[in-house]
Amino acid sequence: MEEVRLSAAWVATHSSHVTVDSTGIERAVDAINGSVPKVEWDFEGIHYFDNGPLTVQYLFVLDALNFCFWPDKDLSYDHLASGLKAAIQNDKSVFNADRLQTYTGPQLRELLKWPRPLPLEDERVRLLHEVGLELERSFGGKAANLVESCGKSAASLVALIARHFPGFRDHSVYKGHQVFLYKRAQIFAADLWGAFKGQGYGEFNDIGAVTIFADYIVPAVLRQLGVLKYSSSLAGKIEANKEIDSGTEEEVELRACSIYAVEKMRDLIKMKSGKQVLSVELDLWLWSFGIQSQSLLHHRTLSIYY
Ligand SMILES: Nc1nc2c(c(CN[C@H]3C=C[C@H](O)[C@@H]3O)cn2[C@@H]2O[C@H](COP(=O)(O)O)[C@@H](O)[C@H]2O)c(=O)[nH]1
């Protein structure tokens, strides 16, 4: 995750469309006043949890599909989390590695009880197959074995996932530099940590190394807080709901500057209050605030990464 932090900082210091505003950071940190409002993991009560390996399998499938809901205005992350939860409650073998390799688009839709094609449905199906195949080939079919092989290190888990599952390789080339964002791999580590309350499958000695998860909600919240400033052309595109292509300078800057800005907020909180907060905690607070806001305008990119 050092790669994520370093490459995000590189983008933030070379950016053309997004600025990280130090006065905005100062204000946001003063408003927090040393303690990040605590948001419980699963505050919405939508996730499956049985305190065992099946939960790990559920979370890995969930985060394999945790991207790009916005093209269907009625669809959100909640539908995915609760749809997969209902599916596993109904049939404990639904996410077995062999079955993951066989789902078709209509079957995935049926599993989620979604009445029409999902956004990027073909890609979702392809990624499910990839997860099933590689879990079977290298991890005895179980995401729990993948997690157990990481020696309680979230950084090792993210690296192992990126090595084995191409669909999780969330990186880009920006102004000639490789930039690592790893949103879904990192959120999987954070989901384990949150669900298992830092114990068992959720115990990571380096949870502090995880950055925020650069999606389309957090940048919009940071902008609302005055932490991020956009060029007028970028602001115009977002306001007009114009699509921003994946891998463009604008898109990479939105995501990387969000990571960098929250790392700066963390440093400032430490400096002002002496408290060591986690990016995971800041992320959950920012994200939960964002999804509850009716007026949040976010950027629109067709991406399998977030
Ligand atoms: N930064 C960040 N992004 C997150 C999440 C989560 C869910 N985490 C769960 C885990 C524990 C908690 O209880 C949460 O419920 C989803 N997303 C992203 O948001 C977008 C979905 O937006 P909308 O279309 O409005 O549903 C999409 O890019 C999705 O990938 C997070 O935690 N942090």
mmCIF file of C-alpha atoms and ligand atoms in Angstrom:
data_model
loop_
_atom_site.group_PDB
_atom_site.id
_atom_site.type_symbol
_atom_site.label_atom_id
_atom_site.label_comp_id
_atom_site.label_asym_id
_atom_site.label_seq_id
_atom_site.Cartn_x
_atom_site.Cartn_y
_atom_site.Cartn_z
ATOM 1 C CA MET A 1 0.000 0.000 0.000
ATOM 2 C CA GLU A 2 3.091 2.167 0.155
ATOM 3 C CA GLU A 3 2.776 2.185 -3.654
ATOM 4 C CA VAL A 4 -0.726 3.594 -3.381
ATOM 5 C CA ARG A 5 0.326 6.330 -0.981
ATOM 6 C CA LEU A 6 3.449 7.322 -2.943
ATOM 7 C CA SER A 7 1.870 7.286 -6.384
ATOM 8 C CA ALA A 8 -1.208 9.205 -5.176
ATOM 9 C CA ALA A 9 1.125 11.870 -3.745
ATOM 10 C CA TRP A 10 2.939 12.052 -7.090
ATOM 11 C CA VAL A 11 -0.341 12.697 -8.916
ATOM 12 C CA ALA A 12 -1.436 15.304 -6.365
ATOM 13 C CA THR A 13 1.794 17.258 -6.828
ATOM 14 C CA HIS A 14 1.578 17.155 -10.651
ATOM 15 C CA SER A 15 -2.149 17.556 -11.117
ATOM 16 C CA SER A 16 -3.793 19.784 -13.718
ATOM 17 C CA HIS A 17 -7.522 19.516 -12.952
ATOM 18 C CA VAL A 18 -7.885 18.737 -9.217
ATOM 19 C CA THR A 19 -6.274 20.668 -6.367
ATOM 20 C CA VAL A 20 -5.922 19.548 -2.762
ATOM 21 C CA ASP A 21 -6.699 22.676 -0.773
ATOM 22 C CA SER A 22 -4.699 23.017 2.435
ATOM 23 C CA THR A 23 -7.112 25.570 3.907
ATOM 24 C CA GLY A 24 -9.967 23.163 3.207
ATOM 25 C CA ILE A 25 -8.050 20.377 4.969
ATOM 26 C CA GLU A 26 -7.407 22.644 7.940
ATOM 27 C CA ARG A 27 -11.107 23.513 8.204
ATOM 28 C CA ALA A 28 -12.263 19.911 7.857
ATOM 29 C CA VAL A 29 -9.796 18.774 10.519
ATOM 30 C CA ASP A 30 -10.842 21.574 12.876
ATOM 31 C CA ALA A 31 -14.473 20.523 12.427
ATOM 32 C CA ILE A 32 -13.572 16.923 13.340
ATOM 33 C CA ASN A 33 -11.774 18.282 16.415
ATOM 34 C CA GLY A 34 -9.622 15.247 17.151
ATOM 35 C CA SER A 35 -12.244 12.542 16.959
ATOM 36 C CA VAL A 36 -13.610 11.117 13.726
ATOM 37 C CA PRO A 37 -17.350 10.454 14.141
ATOM 38 C CA LYS A 38 -17.560 6.711 14.666
ATOM 39 C CA VAL A 39 -19.490 4.878 11.979
ATOM 40 C CA GLU A 40 -20.125 1.194 12.620
ATOM 41 C CA TRP A 41 -19.189 -1.203 9.853
ATOM 42 C CA ASP A 42 -22.487 -2.503 8.438
ATOM 43 C CA PHE A 43 -24.309 0.472 9.914
ATOM 44 C CA GLU A 44 -27.030 -0.313 7.391
ATOM 45 C CA GLY A 45 -27.380 -3.987 8.431
ATOM 46 C CA ILE A 46 -27.063 -5.271 4.870
ATOM 47 C CA HIS A 47 -24.135 -7.687 5.046
ATOM 48 C CA TYR A 48 -23.962 -11.426 5.687
ATOM 49 C CA PHE A 49 -22.018 -12.400 8.810
ATOM 50 C CA ASP A 50 -21.601 -15.793 10.499
ATOM 51 C CA ASN A 51 -18.172 -15.250 12.080
ATOM 52 C CA GLY A 52 -16.613 -17.948 9.867
ATOM 53 C CA PRO A 53 -15.017 -18.728 6.483
ATOM 54 C CA LEU A 54 -18.300 -18.386 4.608
ATOM 55 C CA THR A 55 -18.347 -14.705 5.539
ATOM 56 C CA VAL A 56 -14.883 -14.356 3.978
ATOM 57 C CA GLN A 57 -16.157 -16.017 0.784
ATOM 58 C CA TYR A 58 -19.179 -13.690 0.771
ATOM 59 C CA LEU A 59 -17.023 -10.572 1.238
ATOM 60 C CA PHE A 60 -14.607 -11.585 -1.507
ATOM 61 C CA VAL A 61 -17.447 -12.123 -3.984
ATOM 62 C CA LEU A 62 -19.026 -8.860 -2.830
ATOM 63 C CA ASP A 63 -15.829 -6.889 -3.412
ATOM 64 C CA ALA A 64 -15.218 -8.614 -6.749
ATOM 65 C CA LEU A 65 -18.485 -6.976 -7.865
ATOM 66 C CA ASN A 66 -18.258 -3.761 -5.840
ATOM 67 C CA PHE A 67 -18.148 -1.219 -8.680
ATOM 68 C CA CYS A 68 -20.110 1.044 -10.979
ATOM 69 C CA PHE A 69 -23.714 1.065 -9.817
ATOM 70 C CA TRP A 70 -24.584 4.552 -11.040
ATOM 71 C CA PRO A 71 -25.556 3.755 -14.681
ATOM 72 C CA ASP A 72 -28.789 2.310 -13.262
ATOM 73 C CA LYS A 73 -30.238 5.126 -11.203
ATOM 74 C CA ASP A 74 -32.146 2.729 -8.948
ATOM 75 C CA LEU A 75 -29.217 0.424 -8.234
ATOM 76 C CA SER A 76 -26.774 0.929 -5.361
ATOM 77 C CA TYR A 77 -24.145 -0.923 -3.349
ATOM 78 C CA ASP A 78 -26.863 -1.843 -0.833
ATOM 79 C CA HIS A 79 -28.660 -3.977 -3.428
ATOM 80 C CA LEU A 80 -25.481 -5.912 -4.118
ATOM 81 C CA ALA A 81 -24.605 -6.478 -0.433
ATOM 82 C CA SER A 82 -28.129 -7.452 0.602
ATOM 83 C CA GLY A 83 -28.832 -9.447 -2.585
ATOM 84 C CA LEU A 84 -25.711 -11.569 -2.093
ATOM 85 C CA LYS A 85 -26.596 -11.916 1.603
ATOM 86 C CA ALA A 86 -30.051 -13.288 0.782
ATOM 87 C CA ALA A 87 -28.505 -15.623 -1.794
ATOM 88 C CA ILE A 88 -26.051 -17.170 0.686
ATOM 89 C CA GLN A 89 -28.672 -17.423 3.425
ATOM 90 C CA ASN A 90 -30.824 -19.345 1.004
ATOM 91 C CA ASP A 91 -28.079 -21.653 -0.273
ATOM 92 C CA LYS A 92 -24.724 -22.010 1.512
ATOM 93 C CA SER A 93 -23.023 -23.370 -1.612
ATOM 94 C CA VAL A 94 -23.961 -20.439 -3.834
ATOM 95 C CA PHE A 95 -20.410 -18.993 -3.756
ATOM 96 C CA ASN A 96 -18.513 -22.269 -4.007
ATOM 97 C CA ALA A 97 -15.583 -21.853 -6.391
ATOM 98 C CA ASP A 98 -16.989 -24.310 -8.948
ATOM 99 C CA ARG A 99 -20.345 -22.557 -9.045
ATOM 100 C CA LEU A 100 -18.787 -19.104 -9.353
ATOM 101 C CA GLN A 101 -17.296 -20.241 -12.655
ATOM 102 C CA THR A 102 -20.668 -21.087 -14.162
ATOM 103 C CA TYR A 103 -22.900 -18.042 -13.568
ATOM 104 C CA THR A 104 -24.393 -16.270 -16.541
ATOM 105 C CA GLY A 105 -25.646 -12.687 -16.605
ATOM 106 C CA PRO A 106 -29.321 -13.659 -16.224
ATOM 107 C CA GLN A 107 -28.404 -16.003 -13.330
ATOM 108 C CA LEU A 108 -26.494 -13.242 -11.542
ATOM 109 C CA ARG A 109 -29.458 -10.927 -12.013
ATOM 110 C CA GLU A 110 -31.745 -13.626 -10.634
ATOM 111 C CA LEU A 111 -29.431 -14.122 -7.639
ATOM 112 C CA LEU A 112 -29.637 -10.403 -6.865
ATOM 113 C CA LYS A 113 -33.356 -10.260 -7.670
ATOM 114 C CA TRP A 114 -32.611 -7.408 -10.075
ATOM 115 C CA PRO A 115 -35.263 -7.125 -12.785
ATOM 116 C CA ARG A 116 -33.048 -5.957 -15.673
ATOM 117 C CA PRO A 117 -29.469 -6.270 -16.897
ATOM 118 C CA LEU A 118 -26.893 -5.004 -14.396
ATOM 119 C CA PRO A 119 -24.469 -2.266 -15.446
ATOM 120 C CA LEU A 120 -21.361 -3.866 -16.987
ATOM 121 C CA GLU A 121 -23.019 -7.223 -16.506
ATOM 122 C CA ASP A 122 -20.658 -9.124 -18.836
ATOM 123 C CA GLU A 123 -17.678 -7.836 -16.890
ATOM 124 C CA ARG A 124 -19.285 -8.769 -13.577
ATOM 125 C CA VAL A 125 -19.810 -12.299 -14.829
ATOM 126 C CA ARG A 126 -16.272 -12.520 -16.187
ATOM 127 C CA LEU A 127 -14.861 -11.364 -12.834
ATOM 128 C CA LEU A 128 -16.956 -13.922 -10.929
ATOM 129 C CA HIS A 129 -15.558 -16.645 -13.168
ATOM 130 C CA GLU A 130 -12.025 -15.362 -12.607
ATOM 131 C CA VAL A 131 -12.506 -15.411 -8.829
ATOM 132 C CA GLY A 132 -13.912 -18.954 -8.888
ATOM 133 C CA LEU A 133 -11.200 -20.305 -11.151
ATOM 134 C CA GLU A 134 -8.256 -18.783 -9.299
ATOM 135 C CA LEU A 135 -9.648 -19.605 -5.847
ATOM 136 C CA GLU A 136 -9.968 -23.203 -6.992
ATOM 137 C CA ARG A 137 -6.543 -23.326 -8.641
ATOM 138 C CA SER A 138 -4.492 -21.662 -5.897
ATOM 139 C CA PHE A 139 -6.483 -21.514 -2.663
ATOM 140 C CA GLY A 140 -8.442 -24.767 -2.377
ATOM 141 C CA GLY A 141 -11.549 -22.899 -3.492
ATOM 142 C CA LYS A 142 -11.670 -20.788 -0.323
ATOM 143 C CA ALA A 143 -11.124 -17.052 0.092
ATOM 144 C CA ALA A 144 -10.470 -17.882 3.776
ATOM 145 C CA ASN A 145 -7.253 -19.692 2.710
ATOM 146 C CA LEU A 146 -6.181 -16.622 0.753
ATOM 147 C CA VAL A 147 -6.617 -14.485 3.878
ATOM 148 C CA GLU A 148 -4.922 -17.012 6.173
ATOM 149 C CA SER A 149 -1.831 -17.071 3.950
ATOM 150 C CA CYS A 150 -1.175 -13.357 4.539
ATOM 151 C CA GLY A 151 0.196 -13.527 8.080
ATOM 152 C CA LYS A 152 -2.185 -10.872 9.427
ATOM 153 C CA SER A 153 -0.862 -8.281 6.958
ATOM 154 C CA ALA A 154 -3.336 -6.215 4.941
ATOM 155 C CA ALA A 155 -0.477 -5.106 2.644
ATOM 156 C CA SER A 156 0.373 -8.735 1.893
ATOM 157 C CA LEU A 157 -3.287 -9.491 1.281
ATOM 158 C CA VAL A 158 -3.649 -6.636 -1.216
ATOM 159 C CA ALA A 159 -0.418 -7.689 -2.980
ATOM 160 C CA LEU A 160 -1.505 -11.337 -3.128
ATOM 161 C CA ILE A 161 -4.917 -10.436 -4.526
ATOM 162 C CA ALA A 162 -3.348 -8.213 -7.181
ATOM 163 C CA ARG A 163 -0.926 -10.995 -8.106
ATOM 164 C CA HIS A 164 -3.585 -13.679 -8.510
ATOM 165 C CA PHE A 165 -6.687 -11.820 -9.681
ATOM 166 C CA PRO A 166 -6.178 -9.497 -12.682
ATOM 167 C CA GLY A 167 -9.636 -7.979 -12.134
ATOM 168 C CA PHE A 168 -8.355 -6.362 -8.907
ATOM 169 C CA ARG A 169 -5.350 -4.685 -10.587
ATOM 170 C CA ASP A 170 -6.622 -1.184 -10.169
ATOM 171 C CA HIS A 171 -3.815 0.891 -11.596
ATOM 172 C CA SER A 172 -3.278 3.458 -14.293
ATOM 173 C CA VAL A 173 -0.541 5.326 -16.094
ATOM 174 C CA TYR A 174 -0.604 9.058 -15.407
ATOM 175 C CA LYS A 175 1.780 11.474 -17.150
ATOM 176 C CA GLY A 176 4.089 8.506 -17.723
ATOM 177 C CA HIS A 177 3.965 7.260 -14.112
ATOM 178 C CA GLN A 178 2.284 4.106 -12.878
ATOM 179 C CA VAL A 179 -0.341 4.919 -10.273
ATOM 180 C CA PHE A 180 -1.766 2.314 -7.889
ATOM 181 C CA LEU A 181 -5.202 2.784 -6.397
ATOM 182 C CA TYR A 182 -6.297 -0.754 -5.445
ATOM 183 C CA LYS A 183 -9.770 0.226 -4.311
ATOM 184 C CA ARG A 184 -11.486 -3.174 -4.277
ATOM 185 C CA ALA A 185 -8.505 -5.121 -2.904
ATOM 186 C CA GLN A 186 -8.091 -2.661 -0.033
ATOM 187 C CA ILE A 187 -11.805 -2.500 0.723
ATOM 188 C CA PHE A 188 -11.821 -6.291 1.030
ATOM 189 C CA ALA A 189 -9.162 -6.046 3.776
ATOM 190 C CA ALA A 190 -11.155 -3.262 5.442
ATOM 191 C CA ASP A 191 -14.407 -5.221 5.200
ATOM 192 C CA LEU A 192 -12.750 -8.190 6.927
ATOM 193 C CA TRP A 193 -11.383 -5.883 9.605
ATOM 194 C CA GLY A 194 -14.791 -4.263 10.096
ATOM 195 C CA ALA A 195 -16.885 -7.415 9.965
ATOM 196 C CA PHE A 196 -14.651 -9.501 12.264
ATOM 197 C CA LYS A 197 -13.914 -6.483 14.493
ATOM 198 C CA GLY A 198 -10.164 -6.786 14.066
ATOM 199 C CA GLN A 199 -10.139 -10.419 15.257
ATOM 200 C CA GLY A 200 -9.669 -13.763 13.485
ATOM 201 C CA TYR A 201 -9.955 -13.270 9.712
ATOM 202 C CA GLY A 202 -10.089 -9.528 10.384
ATOM 203 C CA GLU A 203 -6.875 -9.226 12.373
ATOM 204 C CA PHE A 204 -4.268 -7.126 10.553
ATOM 205 C CA ASN A 205 -1.156 -5.776 12.241
ATOM 206 C CA ASP A 206 -0.843 -3.091 9.572
ATOM 207 C CA ILE A 207 -4.432 -1.859 9.185
ATOM 208 C CA GLY A 208 -3.014 1.694 9.474
ATOM 209 C CA ALA A 209 -1.323 1.217 6.090
ATOM 210 C CA VAL A 210 -4.649 0.922 4.241
ATOM 211 C CA THR A 211 -5.637 4.131 2.416
ATOM 212 C CA ILE A 212 -9.143 5.301 1.582
ATOM 213 C CA PHE A 213 -11.008 3.541 -1.186
ATOM 214 C CA ALA A 214 -11.029 5.823 -4.186
ATOM 215 C CA ASP A 215 -14.564 5.504 -5.534
ATOM 216 C CA TYR A 216 -17.020 8.057 -6.925
ATOM 217 C CA ILE A 217 -18.547 9.058 -3.571
ATOM 218 C CA VAL A 218 -15.508 10.106 -1.501
ATOM 219 C CA PRO A 219 -14.124 12.643 -4.043
ATOM 220 C CA ALA A 220 -17.548 14.298 -4.187
ATOM 221 C CA VAL A 221 -17.721 14.528 -0.383
ATOM 222 C CA LEU A 222 -14.196 15.953 -0.194
ATOM 223 C CA ARG A 223 -15.199 18.551 -2.740
ATOM 224 C CA GLN A 224 -18.253 19.466 -0.684
ATOM 225 C CA LEU A 225 -15.991 19.894 2.364
ATOM 226 C CA GLY A 226 -13.742 22.241 0.363
ATOM 227 C CA VAL A 227 -10.821 19.804 0.561
ATOM 228 C CA LEU A 228 -10.743 19.252 -3.216
ATOM 229 C CA LYS A 229 -11.099 21.985 -5.829
ATOM 230 C CA TYR A 230 -11.835 21.236 -9.490
ATOM 231 C CA SER A 231 -10.898 23.127 -12.642
ATOM 232 C CA SER A 232 -13.886 24.814 -14.260
ATOM 233 C CA SER A 233 -13.854 22.375 -17.172
ATOM 234 C CA LEU A 234 -13.889 19.357 -14.863
ATOM 235 C CA ALA A 235 -16.575 20.936 -12.661
ATOM 236 C CA GLY A 236 -18.636 21.619 -15.800
ATOM 237 C CA LYS A 237 -18.425 17.982 -16.944
ATOM 238 C CA ILE A 238 -19.502 16.674 -13.543
ATOM 239 C CA GLU A 239 -22.358 19.137 -13.303
ATOM 240 C CA ALA A 240 -23.534 18.163 -16.803
ATOM 241 C CA ASN A 241 -23.305 14.431 -15.885
ATOM 242 C CA LYS A 242 -20.865 13.942 -18.732
ATOM 243 C CA GLU A 243 -18.963 10.693 -18.680
ATOM 244 C CA ILE A 244 -15.247 10.926 -17.854
ATOM 245 C CA ASP A 245 -13.237 8.158 -19.487
ATOM 246 C CA SER A 246 -11.354 5.675 -17.367
ATOM 247 C CA GLY A 247 -7.617 6.365 -17.270
ATOM 248 C CA THR A 248 -7.869 10.024 -18.289
ATOM 249 C CA GLU A 249 -5.875 12.599 -16.342
ATOM 250 C CA GLU A 250 -9.079 13.945 -14.831
ATOM 251 C CA GLU A 251 -10.240 10.566 -13.607
ATOM 252 C CA VAL A 252 -6.887 9.556 -12.128
ATOM 253 C CA GLU A 253 -6.554 12.936 -10.416
ATOM 254 C CA LEU A 254 -10.021 12.700 -8.833
ATOM 255 C CA ARG A 255 -9.134 9.374 -7.281
ATOM 256 C CA ALA A 256 -5.467 9.917 -6.419
ATOM 257 C CA CYS A 257 -6.015 13.406 -4.972
ATOM 258 C CA SER A 258 -8.746 11.953 -2.728
ATOM 259 C CA ILE A 259 -6.299 9.401 -1.329
ATOM 260 C CA TYR A 260 -3.606 12.039 -0.852
ATOM 261 C CA ALA A 261 -5.995 14.546 0.749
ATOM 262 C CA VAL A 262 -7.197 12.060 3.352
ATOM 263 C CA GLU A 263 -3.607 11.065 4.171
ATOM 264 C CA LYS A 264 -2.922 14.793 4.727
ATOM 265 C CA MET A 265 -6.012 15.057 6.947
ATOM 266 C CA ARG A 266 -4.695 12.136 8.962
ATOM 267 C CA ASP A 267 -1.283 13.780 9.389
ATOM 268 C CA LEU A 268 -2.891 17.025 10.507
ATOM 269 C CA ILE A 269 -5.181 15.294 13.014
ATOM 270 C CA LYS A 270 -2.089 13.615 14.465
ATOM 271 C CA MET A 271 -0.235 16.924 14.618
ATOM 272 C CA LYS A 272 -3.103 18.825 16.240
ATOM 273 C CA SER A 273 -4.516 16.267 18.642
ATOM 274 C CA GLY A 274 -1.830 13.603 18.881
ATOM 275 C CA LYS A 275 -4.430 11.044 17.831
ATOM 276 C CA GLN A 276 -3.612 8.375 15.277
ATOM 277 C CA VAL A 277 -6.748 7.867 13.206
ATOM 278 C CA LEU A 278 -7.046 5.276 10.469
ATOM 279 C CA SER A 279 -7.824 6.089 6.846
ATOM 280 C CA VAL A 280 -10.361 3.249 7.009
ATOM 281 C CA GLU A 281 -12.245 5.142 9.743
ATOM 282 C CA LEU A 282 -12.084 8.411 7.816
ATOM 283 C CA ASP A 283 -13.267 6.615 4.697
ATOM 284 C CA LEU A 284 -16.313 5.079 6.343
ATOM 285 C CA TRP A 285 -17.269 8.400 7.862
ATOM 286 C CA LEU A 286 -16.878 10.294 4.547
ATOM 287 C CA TRP A 287 -18.594 7.572 2.514
ATOM 288 C CA SER A 288 -21.579 7.186 4.851
ATOM 289 C CA PHE A 289 -22.006 10.962 4.821
ATOM 290 C CA GLY A 290 -21.877 10.926 1.009
ATOM 291 C CA ILE A 291 -24.454 8.230 0.402
ATOM 292 C CA GLN A 292 -26.896 9.925 2.751
ATOM 293 C CA SER A 293 -26.646 13.207 0.890
ATOM 294 C CA GLN A 294 -29.361 13.647 -1.728
ATOM 295 C CA SER A 295 -27.604 16.435 -3.572
ATOM 296 C CA LEU A 296 -24.197 14.848 -4.085
ATOM 297 C CA LEU A 297 -22.945 15.172 -7.649
ATOM 298 C CA HIS A 298 -20.311 12.593 -8.483
ATOM 299 C CA HIS A 299 -18.135 11.910 -11.497
ATOM 300 C CA ARG A 300 -19.269 9.228 -13.896
ATOM 301 C CA THR A 301 -16.730 6.764 -15.220
ATOM 302 C CA LEU A 302 -17.451 3.315 -16.571
ATOM 303 C CA SER A 303 -14.955 1.281 -14.589
ATOM 304 C CA ILE A 304 -14.617 -2.199 -13.171
ATOM 305 C CA TYR A 305 -12.439 -0.895 -10.343
ATOM 306 C CA TYR A 306 -14.882 1.222 -8.325
HETATM 307 N N1 LIG B 1 -14.920 4.705 -0.266
HETATM 308 C C1 LIG B 1 -15.833 3.762 -0.126
HETATM 309 N N2 LIG B 1 -16.562 3.387 -1.194
HETATM 310 C C2 LIG B 1 -17.483 2.430 -1.019
HETATM 311 C C3 LIG B 1 -17.723 1.815 0.197
HETATM 312 C C4 LIG B 1 -18.726 0.875 -0.015
HETATM 313 C C5 LIG B 1 -19.417 -0.023 0.965
HETATM 314 N N3 LIG B 1 -18.661 -0.416 2.056
HETATM 315 C C6 LIG B 1 -19.438 -1.038 3.069
HETATM 316 C C7 LIG B 1 -18.627 -1.722 4.020
HETATM 317 C C8 LIG B 1 -18.952 -1.422 5.290
HETATM 318 C C9 LIG B 1 -19.931 -0.392 5.360
HETATM 319 O O1 LIG B 1 -21.063 -0.785 6.055
HETATM 320 C C10 LIG B 1 -20.242 -0.082 3.915
HETATM 321 O O2 LIG B 1 -21.592 -0.317 3.644
HETATM 322 C C11 LIG B 1 -19.082 0.946 -1.357
HETATM 323 N N4 LIG B 1 -18.317 1.893 -1.938
HETATM 324 C C12 LIG B 1 -18.394 2.430 -3.295
HETATM 325 O O3 LIG B 1 -19.388 3.461 -3.308
HETATM 326 C C13 LIG B 1 -19.982 3.524 -4.593
HETATM 327 C C14 LIG B 1 -21.427 3.143 -4.489
HETATM 328 O O4 LIG B 1 -22.228 4.211 -4.378
HETATM 329 P P1 LIG B 1 -23.814 4.067 -4.719
HETATM 330 O O5 LIG B 1 -23.910 3.952 -6.229
HETATM 331 O O6 LIG B 1 -24.399 5.348 -4.173
HETATM 332 O O7 LIG B 1 -24.288 2.841 -4.005
HETATM 333 C C15 LIG B 1 -19.260 2.477 -5.450
HETATM 334 O O8 LIG B 1 -18.136 3.057 -6.087
HETATM 335 C C16 LIG B 1 -18.839 1.489 -4.386
HETATM 336 O O9 LIG B 1 -17.785 0.662 -4.844
HETATM 337 C C17 LIG B 1 -16.954 2.224 1.331
HETATM 338 O O10 LIG B 1 -17.093 1.755 2.461
HETATM 339 N N5 LIG B 1 -16.033 3.212 1.106
#
